[in-house]
Amino acid sequence: MSRVSPFAGLLFDPTVAGPLERLTTPPYDTISAPEQRRFREASPHNVIHLVLGEDLPGDDRLSNKYRRAASELGIWRQEGVLAAPPDPAFYAYEMRFSFRGKSRRVRGLICAVELEDWGGSIVPHERTMAGPVEDRLLLMRAVRANLSPIYAVFSGPCRQLSRSLDDACERPPVAAMTDESGVEHRMWILVDAGEIAPWLADESLLIADGHHRYTMALRYRDEMRSEHGPGPWDRVMTFIVDAAEEDPPVLPIHRVLMRGTPPTDGSPVRDLEEVLAQVSDDELRYGVATREAGRLVHRVAQLTGEPPLVRVLHQQVLGDSDE
């Protein structure tokens, strides 16, 4: 059983903070070093200052990027850069974009989801690595706030939720922007949403993105419970999408190598579609696209070791490790 509830959110006030296009970033773990610098320079209130702080000379346990993020968050709230709606709320969130030449939409509900240990009604589809979990845990201990939602899907369809989102999207959004990739983002505060929790009570949630943050949230919950008992740490901010209603596209993970010798092991295959048909996290099979003698070549190769594949790739192919 998935338990969802409204939560106390914090919204940027563009009249204080500036336009949202200067305040937002892609997911923190996809941002390159040059992009980090650009986002930091875009605005002193860009969320990069919270989610992906800089390591500075002289940093130690008492002064580091996590503590600076907590300080920034407090200042932003005091100065009105971030403001809370008067009551806890559910939020409707929509992304519109072009995918394979067609206009697409992914729309869902941002809410608080009660944390469950793995194996219940919240289901993972990939393993995690210790390094990213520890990084997010250090940040959570400092800021004591969810800075980005878990992304989860459920099988659906839930017609009641779909109608509620339809009604919300007929009103002007409380936030709207278009990102650098051309994706249109809009968000609404749901009103009269008291029935949402029962609608979703029988659904299982599959984590689509955010396994490390969910694992971190479980560790943080256990730490806080041991000291303080039950509390807000028992829930995590989550964007949930009805897969039957929205049919969200699933894209592969990729890395672009800018230097060094590209891996050319493996068996040549016809094209990207054949690569995607063969790759496997559990069996450590991955795909490579290289340019050889002026021709694009696709290959599928297999590694040895223990999953997850992304960790073994970093250890054996990409040349570094997140552990």
Coordinates of C-alpha atoms in Angstrom, one line a residue:
M1 CA 0.0 0.0 0.0
S2 CA 1.4 3.4 -1.0
R3 CA 0.6 6.2 1.4
V4 CA 0.6 9.7 -0.1
S5 CA -0.1 13.0 1.6
P6 CA 0.2 16.7 1.0
F7 CA 3.4 18.5 2.2
A8 CA 4.7 21.9 3.0
G9 CA 6.5 23.1 -0.1
L10 CA 8.8 26.0 -0.8
L11 CA 8.3 27.9 -4.1
F12 CA 10.6 30.4 -5.7
D13 CA 9.1 33.9 -5.8
P14 CA 10.2 35.3 -9.2
T15 CA 9.6 38.9 -8.0
V16 CA 12.4 38.4 -5.5
A17 CA 14.5 35.7 -7.0
G18 CA 14.2 36.5 -10.7
P19 CA 13.0 34.4 -13.6
L20 CA 12.8 30.7 -13.1
E21 CA 14.9 30.0 -16.2
R22 CA 17.9 31.4 -14.2
L23 CA 17.1 29.5 -11.1
T24 CA 16.7 25.9 -12.2
T25 CA 19.0 23.2 -13.5
P26 CA 18.8 19.6 -14.9
P27 CA 19.1 16.8 -12.4
Y28 CA 22.2 17.4 -10.3
D29 CA 24.0 14.1 -11.4
T30 CA 23.9 15.1 -15.1
I31 CA 25.6 18.5 -14.8
S32 CA 29.1 18.8 -16.2
A33 CA 31.8 21.0 -14.5
P34 CA 31.4 23.8 -17.1
E35 CA 27.7 23.7 -16.7
Q36 CA 28.0 24.0 -12.9
R37 CA 30.0 27.2 -13.3
R38 CA 27.5 28.6 -15.8
F39 CA 24.6 27.9 -13.5
R40 CA 26.4 29.4 -10.5
E41 CA 27.0 32.5 -12.5
A42 CA 23.4 32.7 -13.7
S43 CA 22.0 33.7 -10.4
P44 CA 23.0 33.8 -6.7
H45 CA 19.7 32.0 -6.2
N46 CA 20.2 29.2 -8.7
V47 CA 19.3 25.9 -7.1
I48 CA 22.8 24.7 -8.0
H49 CA 24.0 26.5 -4.9
L50 CA 22.0 24.0 -2.8
V51 CA 22.1 20.7 -4.6
L52 CA 25.7 20.8 -6.0
G53 CA 27.9 23.0 -4.0
E54 CA 31.6 23.6 -4.5
D55 CA 34.4 22.0 -2.6
L56 CA 36.7 24.9 -1.5
P57 CA 40.2 24.9 -0.2
G58 CA 40.2 24.6 3.6
D59 CA 36.9 22.8 3.8
D60 CA 36.5 20.7 6.9
R61 CA 33.8 19.1 9.0
L62 CA 32.5 22.5 10.2
S63 CA 32.8 24.4 7.0
N64 CA 31.9 22.6 3.7
K65 CA 29.6 22.6 0.8
Y66 CA 26.8 20.9 2.7
R67 CA 26.8 23.5 5.5
R68 CA 27.0 26.3 3.0
A69 CA 23.9 24.9 1.3
A70 CA 22.0 24.8 4.6
S71 CA 23.0 28.4 5.3
E72 CA 21.9 29.5 1.8
L73 CA 18.6 27.8 2.2
G74 CA 18.0 29.6 5.5
I75 CA 18.9 33.0 4.0
W76 CA 16.7 32.5 1.0
R77 CA 13.7 31.7 3.2
Q78 CA 14.4 34.8 5.4
E79 CA 14.7 37.1 2.3
G80 CA 11.6 35.7 0.6
V81 CA 13.5 34.1 -2.3
L82 CA 11.6 30.9 -1.3
A83 CA 8.1 31.1 0.2
A84 CA 5.8 28.4 1.5
P85 CA 2.1 28.3 0.6
P86 CA -0.2 28.7 3.6
D87 CA -1.1 25.0 3.9
P88 CA 0.4 21.7 3.0
A89 CA -0.6 20.8 -0.5
F90 CA -0.4 18.4 -3.4
Y91 CA 1.0 19.7 -6.7
A92 CA 0.2 18.9 -10.3
Y93 CA 3.3 19.0 -12.5
E94 CA 3.5 18.7 -16.3
M95 CA 6.3 18.5 -18.8
R96 CA 5.7 19.0 -22.5
F97 CA 8.5 18.1 -25.0
S98 CA 9.2 16.6 -28.5
F99 CA 10.2 12.9 -28.6
R100 CA 11.1 11.2 -31.8
G101 CA 9.4 13.9 -33.8
K102 CA 6.1 13.9 -31.9
S103 CA 4.8 16.2 -29.2
R104 CA 4.6 14.4 -25.9
R105 CA 3.5 15.1 -22.3
V106 CA 4.3 13.6 -18.9
R107 CA 2.0 14.8 -16.1
G108 CA 1.7 13.7 -12.5
L109 CA 1.4 14.5 -8.9
I110 CA 4.1 15.8 -6.6
C111 CA 3.4 14.6 -3.1
A112 CA 4.9 13.2 0.1
V113 CA 5.2 9.4 0.1
E114 CA 5.6 7.4 3.3
L115 CA 8.9 5.6 3.2
E116 CA 9.0 1.8 3.0
D117 CA 11.9 -0.6 3.1
W118 CA 12.6 -2.1 -0.2
G119 CA 10.4 -5.1 -1.0
G120 CA 7.0 -3.7 -0.2
S121 CA 4.8 -1.6 -2.4
I122 CA 7.7 0.7 -3.4
V123 CA 9.9 -1.2 -5.9
P124 CA 13.4 -0.4 -7.3
H125 CA 14.6 -1.4 -10.7
E126 CA 18.4 -0.8 -10.2
R127 CA 21.0 -1.1 -7.5
T128 CA 22.8 1.8 -5.8
M129 CA 26.3 2.8 -5.1
A130 CA 27.7 3.9 -1.7
G131 CA 29.3 7.2 -2.9
P132 CA 26.2 9.0 -4.2
V133 CA 24.1 7.8 -1.3
E134 CA 26.6 9.2 1.2
D135 CA 26.9 12.5 -0.7
R136 CA 23.1 13.0 -0.6
L137 CA 22.9 11.9 3.1
L138 CA 25.5 14.5 4.1
L139 CA 23.5 17.1 2.3
M140 CA 20.2 16.0 3.9
R141 CA 21.7 16.1 7.4
A142 CA 22.7 19.7 6.8
V143 CA 19.7 21.2 5.0
R144 CA 16.9 18.9 6.4
A145 CA 14.8 19.4 3.3
N146 CA 14.0 17.4 0.2
L147 CA 15.6 19.5 -2.6
S148 CA 14.4 17.3 -5.5
P149 CA 11.7 14.7 -5.8
I150 CA 12.0 11.0 -6.4
Y151 CA 10.4 10.1 -9.8
A152 CA 8.0 7.0 -9.6
V153 CA 5.4 5.5 -11.8
F154 CA 2.4 3.2 -11.0
S155 CA 0.5 0.9 -13.4
G156 CA -2.8 2.7 -13.3
P157 CA -5.1 3.9 -14.8
C158 CA -6.5 6.1 -12.0
R159 CA -9.3 8.0 -13.6
Q160 CA -10.0 10.1 -10.5
L161 CA -6.5 11.4 -10.4
S162 CA -6.5 12.1 -14.1
R163 CA -9.6 14.2 -13.8
S164 CA -8.2 16.0 -10.8
L165 CA -5.1 16.9 -12.8
D166 CA -7.2 17.9 -15.8
D167 CA -9.1 20.4 -13.6
A168 CA -5.9 21.8 -12.1
C169 CA -4.4 22.3 -15.5
E170 CA -7.3 24.5 -16.7
R171 CA -6.1 27.2 -14.2
P172 CA -3.1 29.4 -14.6
P173 CA 0.0 27.6 -13.1
V174 CA 1.8 28.9 -10.1
A175 CA 5.1 28.2 -11.9
A176 CA 6.0 27.9 -15.6
M177 CA 9.2 27.9 -17.6
T178 CA 11.0 26.4 -20.6
D179 CA 14.3 24.8 -19.9
E180 CA 17.4 24.8 -22.2
S181 CA 16.4 21.5 -23.8
G182 CA 13.1 23.1 -24.9
V183 CA 11.0 21.2 -22.3
E184 CA 8.0 23.2 -21.0
H185 CA 7.4 22.8 -17.3
R186 CA 4.2 23.9 -15.5
M187 CA 3.0 23.4 -11.9
W188 CA -0.2 24.0 -10.1
I189 CA -1.3 23.7 -6.5
L190 CA -4.2 21.3 -6.2
V191 CA -7.3 22.4 -4.3
D192 CA -10.0 20.2 -2.8
A193 CA -7.6 17.2 -3.1
G194 CA -8.6 15.4 0.1
E195 CA -9.5 12.2 -1.8
I196 CA -6.2 11.6 -3.5
A197 CA -4.7 9.3 -0.8
P198 CA -7.5 6.7 -1.0
W199 CA -7.3 6.7 -4.8
L200 CA -3.7 5.6 -4.8
A201 CA -3.7 3.4 -1.7
D202 CA -3.7 0.1 -3.6
E203 CA -1.0 1.1 -6.1
S204 CA 2.6 0.0 -6.1
L205 CA 5.3 2.5 -7.0
L206 CA 8.2 1.7 -9.3
I207 CA 11.2 4.1 -8.8
A208 CA 12.0 5.4 -12.2
D209 CA 14.7 7.8 -11.1
G210 CA 16.1 8.6 -7.6
H211 CA 17.2 5.2 -6.3
H212 CA 20.2 6.8 -4.5
R213 CA 18.0 9.6 -3.0
Y214 CA 15.4 7.0 -1.8
T215 CA 18.1 4.9 -0.3
M216 CA 19.5 8.0 1.4
A217 CA 16.0 8.9 2.7
L218 CA 15.7 5.4 4.3
R219 CA 19.0 5.9 6.1
Y220 CA 18.1 9.4 7.2
R221 CA 14.7 8.2 8.5
D222 CA 16.3 5.5 10.5
E223 CA 18.8 8.0 12.0
M224 CA 16.2 10.5 13.0
R225 CA 13.8 7.9 14.3
S226 CA 16.5 6.5 16.6
E227 CA 16.9 10.0 18.2
H228 CA 13.4 11.6 17.9
G229 CA 10.9 8.9 16.9
P230 CA 8.4 9.4 14.1
G231 CA 8.4 12.6 12.2
P232 CA 8.5 14.3 8.8
W233 CA 11.6 12.2 7.9
D234 CA 9.2 9.3 7.5
R235 CA 8.1 10.7 4.1
V236 CA 9.9 11.7 1.0
M237 CA 8.9 14.2 -1.8
T238 CA 7.9 12.2 -4.9
F239 CA 6.7 12.9 -8.4
I240 CA 4.3 10.0 -9.3
V241 CA 3.0 9.4 -12.8
D242 CA 0.2 7.1 -14.0
A243 CA 2.0 5.0 -16.6
A244 CA -1.3 3.9 -18.2
E245 CA -2.5 7.5 -18.7
E246 CA 0.8 9.1 -19.6
D247 CA 2.9 6.3 -21.2
P248 CA 6.2 8.1 -20.1
P249 CA 9.1 7.4 -22.5
V250 CA 12.2 5.6 -21.0
L251 CA 15.6 6.6 -22.4
P252 CA 18.9 4.8 -21.9
I253 CA 21.7 6.0 -19.7
H254 CA 24.7 7.2 -21.7
R255 CA 28.1 8.7 -21.2
V256 CA 30.1 10.6 -23.7
L257 CA 33.9 10.1 -23.6
M258 CA 35.7 13.3 -24.6
R259 CA 39.3 11.9 -24.3
G260 CA 41.3 8.7 -24.3
T261 CA 40.8 5.6 -26.4
P262 CA 37.1 4.6 -26.8
P263 CA 36.3 1.0 -26.0
T264 CA 36.0 -1.1 -29.1
D265 CA 35.6 -4.5 -27.6
G266 CA 32.4 -6.4 -28.2
S267 CA 30.4 -7.7 -31.1
P268 CA 29.2 -5.3 -33.8
V269 CA 25.5 -4.9 -34.2
R270 CA 23.3 -3.3 -36.8
D271 CA 22.1 -0.1 -35.0
L272 CA 21.1 1.5 -31.8
E273 CA 17.8 -0.4 -31.7
E274 CA 19.7 -3.7 -31.6
V275 CA 22.0 -2.3 -28.9
L276 CA 19.0 -1.4 -26.7
A277 CA 17.5 -4.8 -27.3
Q278 CA 20.6 -6.5 -25.8
V279 CA 21.9 -4.4 -23.0
S280 CA 21.3 -5.8 -19.5
D281 CA 22.2 -4.4 -16.1
D282 CA 22.1 -7.8 -14.4
E283 CA 24.2 -9.5 -17.1
L284 CA 26.6 -6.5 -17.3
R285 CA 26.0 -6.0 -21.1
Y286 CA 26.5 -2.5 -22.4
G287 CA 26.5 -0.8 -25.8
V288 CA 29.1 1.4 -27.4
A289 CA 28.8 3.8 -30.4
T290 CA 32.2 4.8 -31.9
R291 CA 33.4 6.4 -35.1
E292 CA 35.8 4.0 -36.9
A293 CA 37.4 5.0 -40.2
G294 CA 34.7 7.7 -40.6
R295 CA 31.8 5.2 -40.0
L296 CA 29.5 5.0 -37.1
V297 CA 29.8 1.5 -35.5
H298 CA 27.6 0.1 -32.8
R299 CA 28.8 -2.7 -30.5
V300 CA 27.5 -4.7 -27.6
A301 CA 30.1 -5.8 -25.0
Q302 CA 29.9 -7.7 -21.6
L303 CA 31.9 -7.1 -18.4
T304 CA 32.6 -9.4 -15.4
G305 CA 31.9 -8.5 -11.8
E306 CA 28.9 -7.7 -9.6
P307 CA 26.0 -5.4 -10.7
P308 CA 25.1 -2.6 -11.0
L309 CA 26.5 -2.2 -14.5
V310 CA 27.1 1.6 -14.1
R311 CA 29.6 0.9 -11.2
V312 CA 31.5 -1.8 -13.2
L313 CA 31.6 0.6 -16.2
H314 CA 33.2 3.3 -14.1
Q315 CA 35.7 0.8 -12.7
Q316 CA 36.7 -1.0 -15.9
V317 CA 35.8 1.3 -18.8
L318 CA 35.3 4.9 -17.9
G319 CA 38.3 5.0 -15.6
D320 CA 36.9 6.2 -12.3
S321 CA 34.5 4.9 -9.6
D322 CA 31.7 6.4 -7.5
E323 CA 32.4 4.0 -4.6

